[in-house]
Amino acid sequence: MSFIGRINETSQKKESRVVAGLDLKVCDYKELVGKVVNILDLIQDEICAIKVNFHLLLPLSFFELKSITDRAHNYGLQVIADIKLNDISSTNLVATNILWNLGFDALIANPFVGFEEGLGPCIIDAHSKGKGLILLTYMSHKGAVEGYGLDVLQSGRVLKMYDLFVQRALEWKADGVVVGATNPQIISHVKQKVRSIPIFSPGLIAQGGDPKEVVKAGADYLIIARGIVESDDPRTAARRLKSITW
Amino acid sequence: MSFIGRINETSQKKESRVVAGLDLKVCDYKELVGKVVNILDLIQDEICAIKVNFHLLLPLSFFELKSITDRAHNYGLQVIADIKLNDISSTNLVATNILWNLGFDALIANPFVGFEEGLGPCIIDAHSKGKGLILLTYMSHKGAVEGYGLDVLQSGRVLKMYDLFVQRALEWKADGVVVGATNPQIISHVKQKVRSIPIFSPGLIAQGGDPKEVVKAGADYLIIARGIVESDDPRTAARRLKSITW
């Protein structure tokens, strides 16, 4: 089954479209896996996927990371690597090979790097292995306008960078697009164009995005990191968000 | 001393402007540190810096990575993390904090993500710690034209994305710019604009860039990975490149 099929199936089973970003800030890296596992055990029934960022990818070893993806899979969850990949294909393929061996189901990449000798070979390889690539389309921070919001001249007409990225998501057969929760009007705009490609929306709570508004605008999956992992009660925080998505 | 000062001083001592990318492809991650150390020991006198990419950053633990940066520093080398950072500032700062704790001297980032709540806070933080940010300006692969080569409309005039990125490198006080060796004419063009910001050029040999031509075009540092680490004789390969840069 494809990543899109798997995450949809999991969300049906868990009755949740919440993706928990396990962005723990820990000074003692020896404590990190234990703290991640604690939170994962608490929230596993309220979410459909976990998202792992540099907070864990940089300090943890292959075997420590594998123990986290294995545990998530035992809970029936999907696992996304948020690496915002944007290198040349020979490097991208080494990175994706490591991530797929680690058990990740999908990763987030930046379509800015292009298809040829960029993300193209990775998408083809990922799909042959049932893995997914989720493409950044408009991010959640203020500076997103400095890149994703640029006006681009193409074939004599002006278009927004994020519209170019939606075109790429469709042409490249992406398994998801990321649109920040801080711009629900862009979520609505993208929703009308991406057909069956699901929209993943980060930037909720800590960054100011409103979960209800974002779901109404058309986001399929809500990515929440600090709003869960920095909460005094992660399970209740995750459960509250789950109820908004289902 | 700043990163620009340190890498210049090292290159004077070593009489080399070669940055070796330690992009080893190893299936058994337990063997990886040993193989990296072997190559580092062989080439340390022919280079001024090492560059570490996802090949090592993903599978190795904090302590394994630290053993590599420590060894490089003992040889007087600078250490660059090639992470092509392009996330929101709260995540970027977690990643850079880990990288600086690991002993890295500089990292490569993508200015596409913007300054505000993007790279801005990281640059200010990095400079306060004597660390450097090197900004992508034009990459070495064919697909670079799909992003770095776009025509952007700004304040009523059309400019190339890479010219916008050169503007950012100057305004943001970047510690280097990356321009691919496969486009020496863009290196020459960028060289005329970046003033004292050094140009780092990847894409040599394996990707087809010619070291002599790239130095002539104005590159300050040559980044070579596969041309060294996949060579039967890494020391001779590094020495040959060193002689072109000095």
Short mmCIF file of C-alpha atoms in Angstrom, two decimals:
data_model
loop_
_atom_site.label_atom_id
_atom_site.label_comp_id
_atom_site.label_asym_id
_atom_site.label_seq_id
_atom_site.Cartn_x
_atom_site.Cartn_y
_atom_site.Cartn_z
CA MET A 1 0.00 0.00 0.00
CA SER A 2 1.17 3.57 -0.70
CA PHE A 3 2.02 6.04 2.06
CA ILE A 4 -1.18 7.99 1.28
CA GLY A 5 -3.20 4.79 1.65
CA ARG A 6 -1.43 3.77 4.86
CA ILE A 7 -1.78 7.10 6.68
CA ASN A 8 -5.42 7.30 5.65
CA GLU A 9 -6.04 3.77 6.95
CA THR A 10 -4.28 4.55 10.24
CA SER A 11 -6.26 7.75 10.68
CA GLN A 12 -9.49 5.76 10.18
CA LYS A 13 -8.43 3.23 12.82
CA LYS A 14 -7.23 5.83 15.31
CA GLU A 15 -9.99 8.28 14.38
CA SER A 16 -7.37 11.00 14.32
CA ARG A 17 -5.65 13.13 11.73
CA VAL A 18 -3.04 14.43 14.17
CA VAL A 19 0.66 14.05 13.32
CA ALA A 20 2.74 14.54 16.48
CA GLY A 21 6.13 16.19 15.97
CA LEU A 22 8.44 14.65 18.57
CA ASP A 23 10.55 17.81 18.86
CA LEU A 24 12.05 17.32 22.29
CA LYS A 25 14.74 19.70 23.47
CA VAL A 26 16.97 17.72 25.80
CA CYS A 27 20.48 18.68 26.83
CA ASP A 28 21.55 15.20 27.88
CA TYR A 29 21.26 13.10 24.72
CA LYS A 30 21.44 9.88 26.77
CA GLU A 31 18.01 10.74 28.17
CA LEU A 32 16.47 11.55 24.80
CA VAL A 33 15.20 8.12 23.65
CA GLY A 34 13.60 7.45 27.04
CA LYS A 35 11.75 10.77 26.98
CA VAL A 36 10.57 10.23 23.39
CA VAL A 37 9.28 6.75 24.24
CA ASN A 38 7.44 8.09 27.31
CA ILE A 39 5.56 10.65 25.22
CA LEU A 40 4.91 8.21 22.37
CA ASP A 41 3.39 5.70 24.80
CA LEU A 42 1.14 8.42 26.23
CA ILE A 43 -0.21 9.78 22.94
CA GLN A 44 -0.15 6.78 20.56
CA ASP A 45 -3.90 6.29 20.63
CA GLU A 46 -4.67 9.94 19.85
CA ILE A 47 -2.57 10.32 16.69
CA CYS A 48 -2.08 8.75 13.25
CA ALA A 49 1.62 9.48 12.73
CA ILE A 50 4.75 10.85 14.33
CA LYS A 51 7.12 13.33 12.71
CA VAL A 52 10.82 13.27 13.56
CA ASN A 53 13.00 16.34 13.04
CA PHE A 54 16.67 17.25 13.60
CA HIS A 55 15.99 17.31 17.37
CA LEU A 56 16.29 13.51 17.17
CA LEU A 57 17.87 12.83 13.76
CA LEU A 58 21.13 14.63 14.56
CA PRO A 59 22.04 13.36 18.05
CA LEU A 60 20.62 9.82 17.96
CA SER A 61 22.34 6.83 16.41
CA PHE A 62 20.85 4.58 13.72
CA PHE A 63 19.92 1.98 16.31
CA GLU A 64 18.29 4.49 18.69
CA LEU A 65 16.25 6.00 15.85
CA LYS A 66 15.24 2.53 14.69
CA SER A 67 13.94 1.72 18.16
CA ILE A 68 11.63 4.76 17.92
CA THR A 69 10.28 3.96 14.42
CA ASP A 70 9.81 0.30 15.45
CA ARG A 71 7.82 1.32 18.52
CA ALA A 72 5.65 3.68 16.45
CA HIS A 73 4.97 0.91 13.91
CA ASN A 74 4.04 -1.48 16.72
CA TYR A 75 1.39 1.08 17.63
CA GLY A 76 0.22 1.07 14.00
CA LEU A 77 1.47 4.62 13.39
CA GLN A 78 3.11 6.10 10.29
CA VAL A 79 6.51 7.76 10.70
CA ILE A 80 7.59 10.90 8.81
CA ALA A 81 11.14 12.31 8.65
CA ASP A 82 11.06 16.10 8.58
CA ILE A 83 14.40 16.69 6.93
CA LYS A 84 13.28 19.29 4.36
CA LEU A 85 15.56 17.53 1.89
CA ASN A 86 17.06 19.79 -0.78
CA ASP A 87 20.32 18.31 -2.00
CA ILE A 88 21.56 16.76 -5.25
CA SER A 89 20.13 13.33 -6.06
CA SER A 90 23.26 11.31 -5.27
CA THR A 91 23.22 12.70 -1.71
CA ASN A 92 19.42 12.62 -1.46
CA LEU A 93 19.44 8.92 -2.37
CA VAL A 94 22.00 8.16 0.36
CA ALA A 95 19.85 10.09 2.87
CA THR A 96 16.59 8.44 1.78
CA ASN A 97 18.21 5.01 1.77
CA ILE A 98 19.25 5.53 5.41
CA LEU A 99 15.78 6.86 6.30
CA TRP A 100 13.96 3.96 4.61
CA ASN A 101 16.30 1.50 6.36
CA LEU A 102 15.43 3.27 9.60
CA GLY A 103 11.79 2.45 8.91
CA PHE A 104 10.50 5.92 7.99
CA ASP A 105 7.38 5.84 5.79
CA ALA A 106 7.74 9.29 4.25
CA LEU A 107 9.92 12.38 4.35
CA ILE A 108 9.46 16.08 3.76
CA ALA A 109 11.43 17.66 0.91
CA ASN A 110 11.78 21.08 -0.69
CA PRO A 111 10.74 21.15 -4.38
CA PHE A 112 12.89 24.26 -4.85
CA VAL A 113 15.87 21.95 -5.54
CA GLY A 114 14.20 20.75 -8.75
CA PHE A 115 13.44 17.37 -10.31
CA GLU A 116 16.43 16.67 -12.56
CA GLU A 117 19.34 15.30 -10.53
CA GLY A 118 17.44 16.69 -7.53
CA LEU A 119 14.30 15.08 -6.10
CA GLY A 120 13.24 13.20 -9.25
CA PRO A 121 15.30 10.04 -8.72
CA CYS A 122 14.27 9.98 -5.01
CA ILE A 123 10.55 10.09 -5.77
CA ILE A 124 10.83 7.25 -8.28
CA ASP A 125 12.91 5.22 -5.80
CA ALA A 126 10.58 6.03 -2.88
CA HIS A 127 7.46 4.96 -4.77
CA SER A 128 9.09 1.68 -5.81
CA LYS A 129 9.48 0.95 -2.08
CA GLY A 130 6.01 2.12 -0.96
CA LYS A 131 7.52 5.23 0.63
CA GLY A 132 6.29 8.81 0.28
CA LEU A 133 7.65 12.31 -0.41
CA ILE A 134 5.74 15.26 1.05
CA LEU A 135 6.64 18.57 -0.63
CA LEU A 136 6.86 21.95 1.09
CA THR A 137 4.45 24.39 -0.51
CA TYR A 138 4.08 27.27 1.95
CA MET A 139 5.69 27.26 5.39
CA SER A 140 4.28 28.57 8.66
CA HIS A 141 6.82 31.26 9.63
CA LYS A 142 6.76 34.97 8.75
CA GLY A 143 9.79 34.64 6.44
CA ALA A 144 7.91 32.12 4.24
CA VAL A 145 6.88 35.12 2.12
CA GLU A 146 10.58 35.71 1.29
CA GLY A 147 10.71 32.38 -0.60
CA TYR A 148 7.38 30.58 -0.97
CA GLY A 149 5.61 33.91 -1.50
CA LEU A 150 7.90 35.22 -4.26
CA ASP A 151 6.50 36.19 -7.65
CA VAL A 152 8.09 34.02 -10.33
CA LEU A 153 8.14 34.74 -14.05
CA GLN A 154 7.48 31.64 -16.11
CA SER A 155 6.66 31.32 -19.80
CA GLY A 156 5.77 35.02 -19.88
CA ARG A 157 3.38 34.98 -16.93
CA VAL A 158 3.78 35.78 -13.25
CA LEU A 159 2.85 33.19 -10.67
CA LYS A 160 3.38 32.67 -6.97
CA MET A 161 6.16 30.31 -5.95
CA TYR A 162 3.64 28.23 -4.00
CA ASP A 163 1.55 27.80 -7.14
CA LEU A 164 4.64 26.58 -8.96
CA PHE A 165 5.20 24.12 -6.09
CA VAL A 166 1.59 22.87 -6.31
CA GLN A 167 2.19 22.25 -10.04
CA ARG A 168 5.31 20.27 -9.13
CA ALA A 169 3.45 18.27 -6.47
CA LEU A 170 0.91 17.23 -9.11
CA GLU A 171 3.46 16.54 -11.87
CA TRP A 172 5.88 14.70 -9.59
CA LYS A 173 3.08 12.67 -7.94
CA ALA A 174 3.87 13.88 -4.42
CA ASP A 175 2.41 12.04 -1.45
CA GLY A 176 1.48 15.19 0.40
CA VAL A 177 2.03 18.95 0.50
CA VAL A 178 2.91 21.08 3.51
CA VAL A 179 0.99 24.35 3.91
CA GLY A 180 1.47 26.36 7.12
CA ALA A 181 -1.47 26.76 9.50
CA THR A 182 -0.73 30.46 9.87
CA ASN A 183 -2.10 31.08 6.36
CA PRO A 184 -5.50 29.34 6.13
CA GLN A 185 -6.34 31.30 2.99
CA ILE A 186 -3.38 29.63 1.23
CA ILE A 187 -4.58 26.23 2.50
CA SER A 188 -8.01 26.91 0.89
CA HIS A 189 -6.31 28.05 -2.32
CA VAL A 190 -4.03 24.99 -2.48
CA LYS A 191 -6.90 22.63 -1.55
CA GLN A 192 -8.73 23.57 -4.75
CA LYS A 193 -5.72 22.54 -6.84
CA VAL A 194 -4.07 19.48 -5.30
CA ARG A 195 -6.92 17.02 -5.97
CA SER A 196 -6.25 13.84 -3.93
CA ILE A 197 -2.88 14.91 -2.52
CA PRO A 198 -3.31 15.40 1.24
CA ILE A 199 -2.39 18.70 2.91
CA PHE A 200 -0.24 18.53 6.04
CA SER A 201 -0.41 21.68 8.13
CA PRO A 202 2.19 22.68 10.77
CA GLY A 203 2.40 25.93 12.73
CA LEU A 204 -0.53 25.36 15.08
CA ILE A 205 -0.79 26.62 18.66
CA ALA A 206 2.86 27.58 19.40
CA GLN A 207 3.06 29.49 16.11
CA GLY A 208 -0.51 30.78 16.30
CA GLY A 209 -2.42 28.64 13.79
CA ASP A 210 -5.97 27.76 14.89
CA PRO A 211 -6.74 24.01 14.48
CA LYS A 212 -10.47 24.46 13.74
CA GLU A 213 -9.86 27.15 11.14
CA VAL A 214 -7.16 25.06 9.46
CA VAL A 215 -9.37 21.97 9.22
CA LYS A 216 -12.18 24.14 7.82
CA ALA A 217 -9.77 25.56 5.24
CA GLY A 218 -9.05 22.04 3.98
CA ALA A 219 -6.02 20.65 5.81
CA ASP A 220 -6.10 16.84 5.92
CA TYR A 221 -3.53 16.33 8.65
CA LEU A 222 -2.54 18.64 11.51
CA ILE A 223 1.12 18.58 12.51
CA ILE A 224 1.57 19.55 16.14
CA ALA A 225 4.89 19.43 17.96
CA ARG A 226 5.34 21.92 20.81
CA GLY A 227 1.57 22.01 21.48
CA ILE A 228 1.85 18.34 22.50
CA VAL A 229 5.42 17.63 23.66
CA GLU A 230 5.76 20.83 25.69
CA SER A 231 2.31 20.47 27.25
CA ASP A 232 2.04 19.46 30.92
CA ASP A 233 -0.41 16.79 29.79
CA PRO A 234 0.54 15.57 26.28
CA ARG A 235 -2.23 12.95 26.11
CA THR A 236 -5.01 15.45 26.83
CA ALA A 237 -3.45 17.97 24.43
CA ALA A 238 -3.32 15.32 21.68
CA ARG A 239 -6.86 14.11 22.45
CA ARG A 240 -8.25 17.64 22.24
CA LEU A 241 -6.66 18.08 18.81
CA LYS A 242 -7.82 14.66 17.66
CA SER A 243 -11.43 15.61 18.38
CA ILE A 244 -11.07 18.64 16.10
CA THR A 245 -9.85 16.47 13.21
CA TRP A 246 -12.50 13.74 13.49
CA MET B 1 38.28 34.61 15.30
CA SER B 2 35.45 34.31 12.77
CA PHE B 3 34.93 31.22 10.61
CA ILE B 4 36.12 33.16 7.55
CA GLY B 5 39.31 34.08 9.43
CA ARG B 6 39.86 30.55 10.71
CA ILE B 7 39.42 28.76 7.39
CA ASN B 8 41.68 31.30 5.71
CA GLU B 9 44.35 30.80 8.38
CA THR B 10 44.10 27.00 8.06
CA SER B 11 44.37 27.18 4.29
CA GLN B 12 47.53 29.29 4.65
CA LYS B 13 49.08 26.75 7.04
CA LYS B 14 48.08 23.73 4.97
CA GLU B 15 48.68 25.55 1.68
CA SER B 16 45.40 24.12 0.46
CA ARG B 17 41.93 25.40 -0.32
CA VAL B 18 40.44 21.93 -0.60
CA VAL B 19 37.39 21.03 1.50
CA ALA B 20 36.97 17.26 1.61
CA GLY B 21 33.40 15.99 1.74
CA LEU B 22 33.50 12.79 3.81
CA ASP B 23 30.57 11.26 1.92
CA LEU B 24 31.17 7.59 2.61
CA LYS B 25 28.57 5.06 1.58
CA VAL B 26 28.80 2.21 4.03
CA CYS B 27 26.14 -0.41 4.62
CA ASP B 28 27.37 -1.45 8.05
CA TYR B 29 27.11 1.69 10.18
CA LYS B 30 29.37 0.15 12.84
CA GLU B 31 32.25 0.37 10.36
CA LEU B 32 31.53 3.97 9.39
CA VAL B 33 33.56 5.92 11.98
CA GLY B 34 36.61 3.72 11.43
CA LYS B 35 36.51 4.27 7.67
CA VAL B 36 36.03 8.03 8.07
CA VAL B 37 38.99 8.22 10.46
CA ASN B 38 41.18 6.23 8.06
CA ILE B 39 40.52 8.65 5.20
CA LEU B 40 40.84 11.71 7.44
CA ASP B 41 44.25 10.52 8.67
CA LEU B 42 45.39 9.99 5.08
CA ILE B 43 44.32 13.36 3.67
CA GLN B 44 44.56 15.76 6.65
CA ASP B 45 47.71 17.46 5.40
CA GLU B 46 46.29 18.13 1.91
CA ILE B 47 43.07 19.92 2.92
CA CYS B 48 41.86 22.90 4.97
CA ALA B 49 38.46 21.60 6.05
CA ILE B 50 36.15 18.63 6.04
CA LYS B 51 32.47 18.71 5.12
CA VAL B 52 30.02 16.29 6.73
CA ASN B 53 26.71 15.44 5.07
CA PHE B 54 23.73 13.17 5.83
CA HIS B 55 25.92 10.15 5.01
CA LEU B 56 27.33 10.58 8.52
CA LEU B 57 24.89 12.95 10.26
CA LEU B 58 21.93 10.57 10.04
CA PRO B 59 23.37 7.22 11.15
CA LEU B 60 26.05 8.30 13.63
CA SER B 61 25.40 9.23 17.25
CA PHE B 62 26.35 12.50 18.90
CA PHE B 63 29.42 10.92 20.45
CA GLU B 64 30.59 9.29 17.21
CA LEU B 65 30.18 12.57 15.30
CA LYS B 66 32.02 14.42 18.08
CA SER B 67 34.96 12.01 17.77
CA ILE B 68 35.23 12.98 14.07
CA THR B 69 35.08 16.76 14.60
CA ASP B 70 37.57 16.46 17.51
CA ARG B 71 40.00 14.52 15.33
CA ALA B 72 39.68 17.10 12.52
CA HIS B 73 40.31 19.93 14.98
CA ASN B 74 43.38 18.14 16.31
CA TYR B 75 44.67 18.26 12.74
CA GLY B 76 43.92 22.00 12.68
CA LEU B 77 41.08 21.59 10.19
CA GLN B 78 37.76 23.44 10.01
CA VAL B 79 34.57 21.36 10.03
CA ILE B 80 31.46 22.21 7.98
CA ALA B 81 28.01 20.59 8.35
CA ASP B 82 26.32 20.29 4.97
CA ILE B 83 22.75 20.17 6.16
CA LYS B 84 21.26 22.69 3.67
CA LEU B 85 19.20 24.02 6.58
CA ASN B 86 15.81 25.46 5.58
CA ASP B 87 13.43 25.21 8.52
CA ILE B 88 11.72 27.68 10.86
CA SER B 89 14.01 29.41 13.35
CA SER B 90 12.90 27.48 16.44
CA THR B 91 13.90 24.21 14.75
CA ASN B 92 16.96 25.74 13.07
CA LEU B 93 18.21 26.91 16.47
CA VAL B 94 17.83 23.42 17.95
CA ALA B 95 19.74 21.97 14.97
CA THR B 96 22.49 24.60 15.10
CA ASN B 97 22.81 24.23 18.86
CA ILE B 98 23.41 20.48 18.40
CA LEU B 99 25.87 21.13 15.55
CA TRP B 100 27.82 23.76 17.49
CA ASN B 101 27.93 21.40 20.51
CA LEU B 102 29.26 18.74 18.14
CA GLY B 103 32.12 21.10 17.31
CA PHE B 104 31.12 22.14 13.79
CA ASP B 105 32.57 25.50 12.73
CA ALA B 106 30.02 26.35 10.04
CA LEU B 107 26.99 24.95 8.27
CA ILE B 108 25.40 25.28 4.87
CA ALA B 109 21.88 26.75 4.74
CA ASN B 110 19.33 27.63 2.06
CA PRO B 111 18.45 31.38 1.99
CA PHE B 112 15.15 30.48 0.27
CA VAL B 113 13.62 29.98 3.75
CA GLY B 114 14.00 33.70 4.47
CA PHE B 115 15.43 35.79 7.31
CA GLU B 116 12.43 36.50 9.56
CA GLU B 117 11.72 33.50 11.82
CA GLY B 118 13.91 31.57 9.35
CA LEU B 119 17.69 31.92 9.17
CA GLY B 120 17.95 35.38 10.77
CA PRO B 121 18.04 34.29 14.42
CA CYS B 122 20.53 31.48 13.54
CA ILE B 123 22.99 33.85 11.86
CA ILE B 124 22.95 36.23 14.82
CA ASP B 125 23.38 33.31 17.24
CA ALA B 126 26.12 31.70 15.11
CA HIS B 127 28.16 34.90 14.88
CA SER B 128 27.92 35.42 18.65
CA LYS B 129 29.64 32.02 19.00
CA GLY B 130 32.27 32.51 16.28
CA LYS B 131 30.42 30.07 13.99
CA GLY B 132 29.57 30.57 10.32
CA LEU B 133 26.64 30.19 7.92
CA ILE B 134 27.41 29.46 4.28
CA LEU B 135 24.47 30.19 1.96
CA LEU B 136 23.53 28.21 -1.14
CA THR B 137 23.57 30.47 -4.18
CA TYR B 138 23.64 28.14 -7.20
CA MET B 139 23.94 24.39 -6.91
CA SER B 140 25.90 21.99 -9.11
CA HIS B 141 23.16 19.70 -10.47
CA LYS B 142 21.12 20.12 -13.66
CA GLY B 143 17.90 20.81 -11.71
CA ALA B 144 19.50 23.88 -10.07
CA VAL B 145 17.98 25.91 -12.90
CA GLU B 146 14.49 24.89 -11.66
CA GLY B 147 15.04 26.86 -8.43
CA TYR B 148 18.28 28.88 -8.28
CA GLY B 149 17.87 29.83 -11.94
CA LEU B 150 14.27 31.09 -11.73
CA ASP B 151 13.39 34.61 -12.79
CA VAL B 152 11.95 36.48 -9.82
CA LEU B 153 9.92 39.68 -9.95
CA GLN B 154 10.92 42.12 -7.25
CA SER B 155 10.06 45.80 -6.87
CA GLY B 156 9.00 45.86 -10.52
CA ARG B 157 12.18 44.35 -11.94
CA VAL B 158 13.16 40.84 -12.94
CA LEU B 159 16.21 39.26 -11.40
CA LYS B 160 17.69 35.78 -11.17
CA MET B 161 17.09 33.86 -7.95
CA TYR B 162 20.86 33.51 -7.51
CA ASP B 163 21.25 37.29 -7.66
CA LEU B 164 18.60 37.62 -4.95
CA PHE B 165 20.57 35.08 -2.90
CA VAL B 166 23.81 37.05 -3.39
CA GLN B 167 21.97 40.14 -2.10
CA ARG B 168 20.88 38.13 0.93
CA ALA B 169 24.40 36.82 1.53
CA LEU B 170 25.64 40.43 1.65
CA GLU B 171 22.78 41.79 3.75
CA TRP B 172 22.76 38.86 6.17
CA LYS B 173 26.59 38.89 6.50
CA ALA B 174 27.01 35.29 5.35
CA ASP B 175 30.32 33.53 5.94
CA GLY B 176 30.42 31.97 2.49
CA VAL B 177 28.34 31.24 -0.59
CA VAL B 178 28.05 27.95 -2.46
CA VAL B 179 28.22 28.13 -6.26
CA GLY B 180 28.38 24.87 -8.23
CA ALA B 181 31.52 24.04 -10.22
CA THR B 182 29.43 22.99 -13.19
CA ASN B 183 28.62 26.67 -13.92
CA PRO B 184 31.93 28.57 -13.88
CA GLN B 185 30.27 31.55 -15.59
CA ILE B 186 27.95 31.93 -12.56
CA ILE B 187 31.01 31.71 -10.26
CA SER B 188 32.62 34.61 -12.18
CA HIS B 189 29.36 36.57 -12.03
CA VAL B 190 28.91 35.99 -8.27
CA LYS B 191 32.60 36.72 -7.60
CA GLN B 192 32.15 40.28 -8.83
CA LYS B 193 29.37 40.89 -6.32
CA VAL B 194 30.19 39.10 -3.07
CA ARG B 195 33.18 41.25 -2.09
CA SER B 196 35.02 39.49 0.75
CA ILE B 197 32.58 36.57 1.16
CA PRO B 198 34.39 33.39 0.07
CA ILE B 199 32.94 31.15 -2.66
CA PHE B 200 32.77 27.41 -1.94
CA SER B 201 32.40 25.30 -5.07
CA PRO B 202 31.13 21.69 -5.13
CA GLY B 203 30.38 19.52 -8.15
CA LEU B 204 33.95 18.84 -9.26
CA ILE B 205 35.20 15.67 -10.95
CA ALA B 206 32.27 13.24 -10.25
CA GLN B 207 29.77 15.86 -11.44
CA GLY B 208 32.01 17.18 -14.18
CA GLY B 209 33.33 20.49 -12.84
CA ASP B 210 36.95 21.25 -13.79
CA PRO B 211 39.06 22.33 -10.77
CA LYS B 212 41.40 24.63 -12.75
CA GLU B 213 38.55 26.38 -14.53
CA VAL B 214 36.66 26.86 -11.26
CA VAL B 215 39.66 28.39 -9.48
CA LYS B 216 40.19 30.68 -12.48
CA ALA B 217 36.53 31.72 -12.33
CA GLY B 218 37.01 32.88 -8.74
CA ALA B 219 36.14 30.02 -6.38
CA ASP B 220 37.98 30.36 -3.07
CA TYR B 221 37.46 26.83 -1.80
CA LEU B 222 36.94 23.62 -3.76
CA ILE B 223 34.61 21.07 -2.20
CA ILE B 224 35.44 17.54 -3.30
CA ALA B 225 33.76 14.43 -1.94
CA ARG B 226 33.57 11.46 -4.29
CA GLY B 227 36.73 12.58 -6.16
CA ILE B 228 38.64 11.93 -2.92
CA VAL B 229 36.74 9.35 -0.84
CA GLU B 230 35.93 7.07 -3.78
CA SER B 231 39.46 7.31 -5.19
CA ASP B 232 41.78 4.28 -4.90
CA ASP B 233 44.37 6.67 -3.48
CA PRO B 234 42.59 9.46 -1.54
CA ARG B 235 45.84 11.16 -0.44
CA THR B 236 47.18 11.53 -3.99
CA ALA B 237 43.75 12.67 -5.21
CA ALA B 238 43.62 15.33 -2.47
CA ARG B 239 47.23 16.38 -3.08
CA ARG B 240 46.61 16.84 -6.80
CA LEU B 241 43.62 19.10 -6.05
CA LYS B 242 45.57 21.00 -3.40
CA SER B 243 48.24 21.89 -5.96
CA ILE B 244 45.57 23.45 -8.19
CA THR B 245 44.34 25.67 -5.35
CA TRP B 246 47.73 26.92 -4.18
#
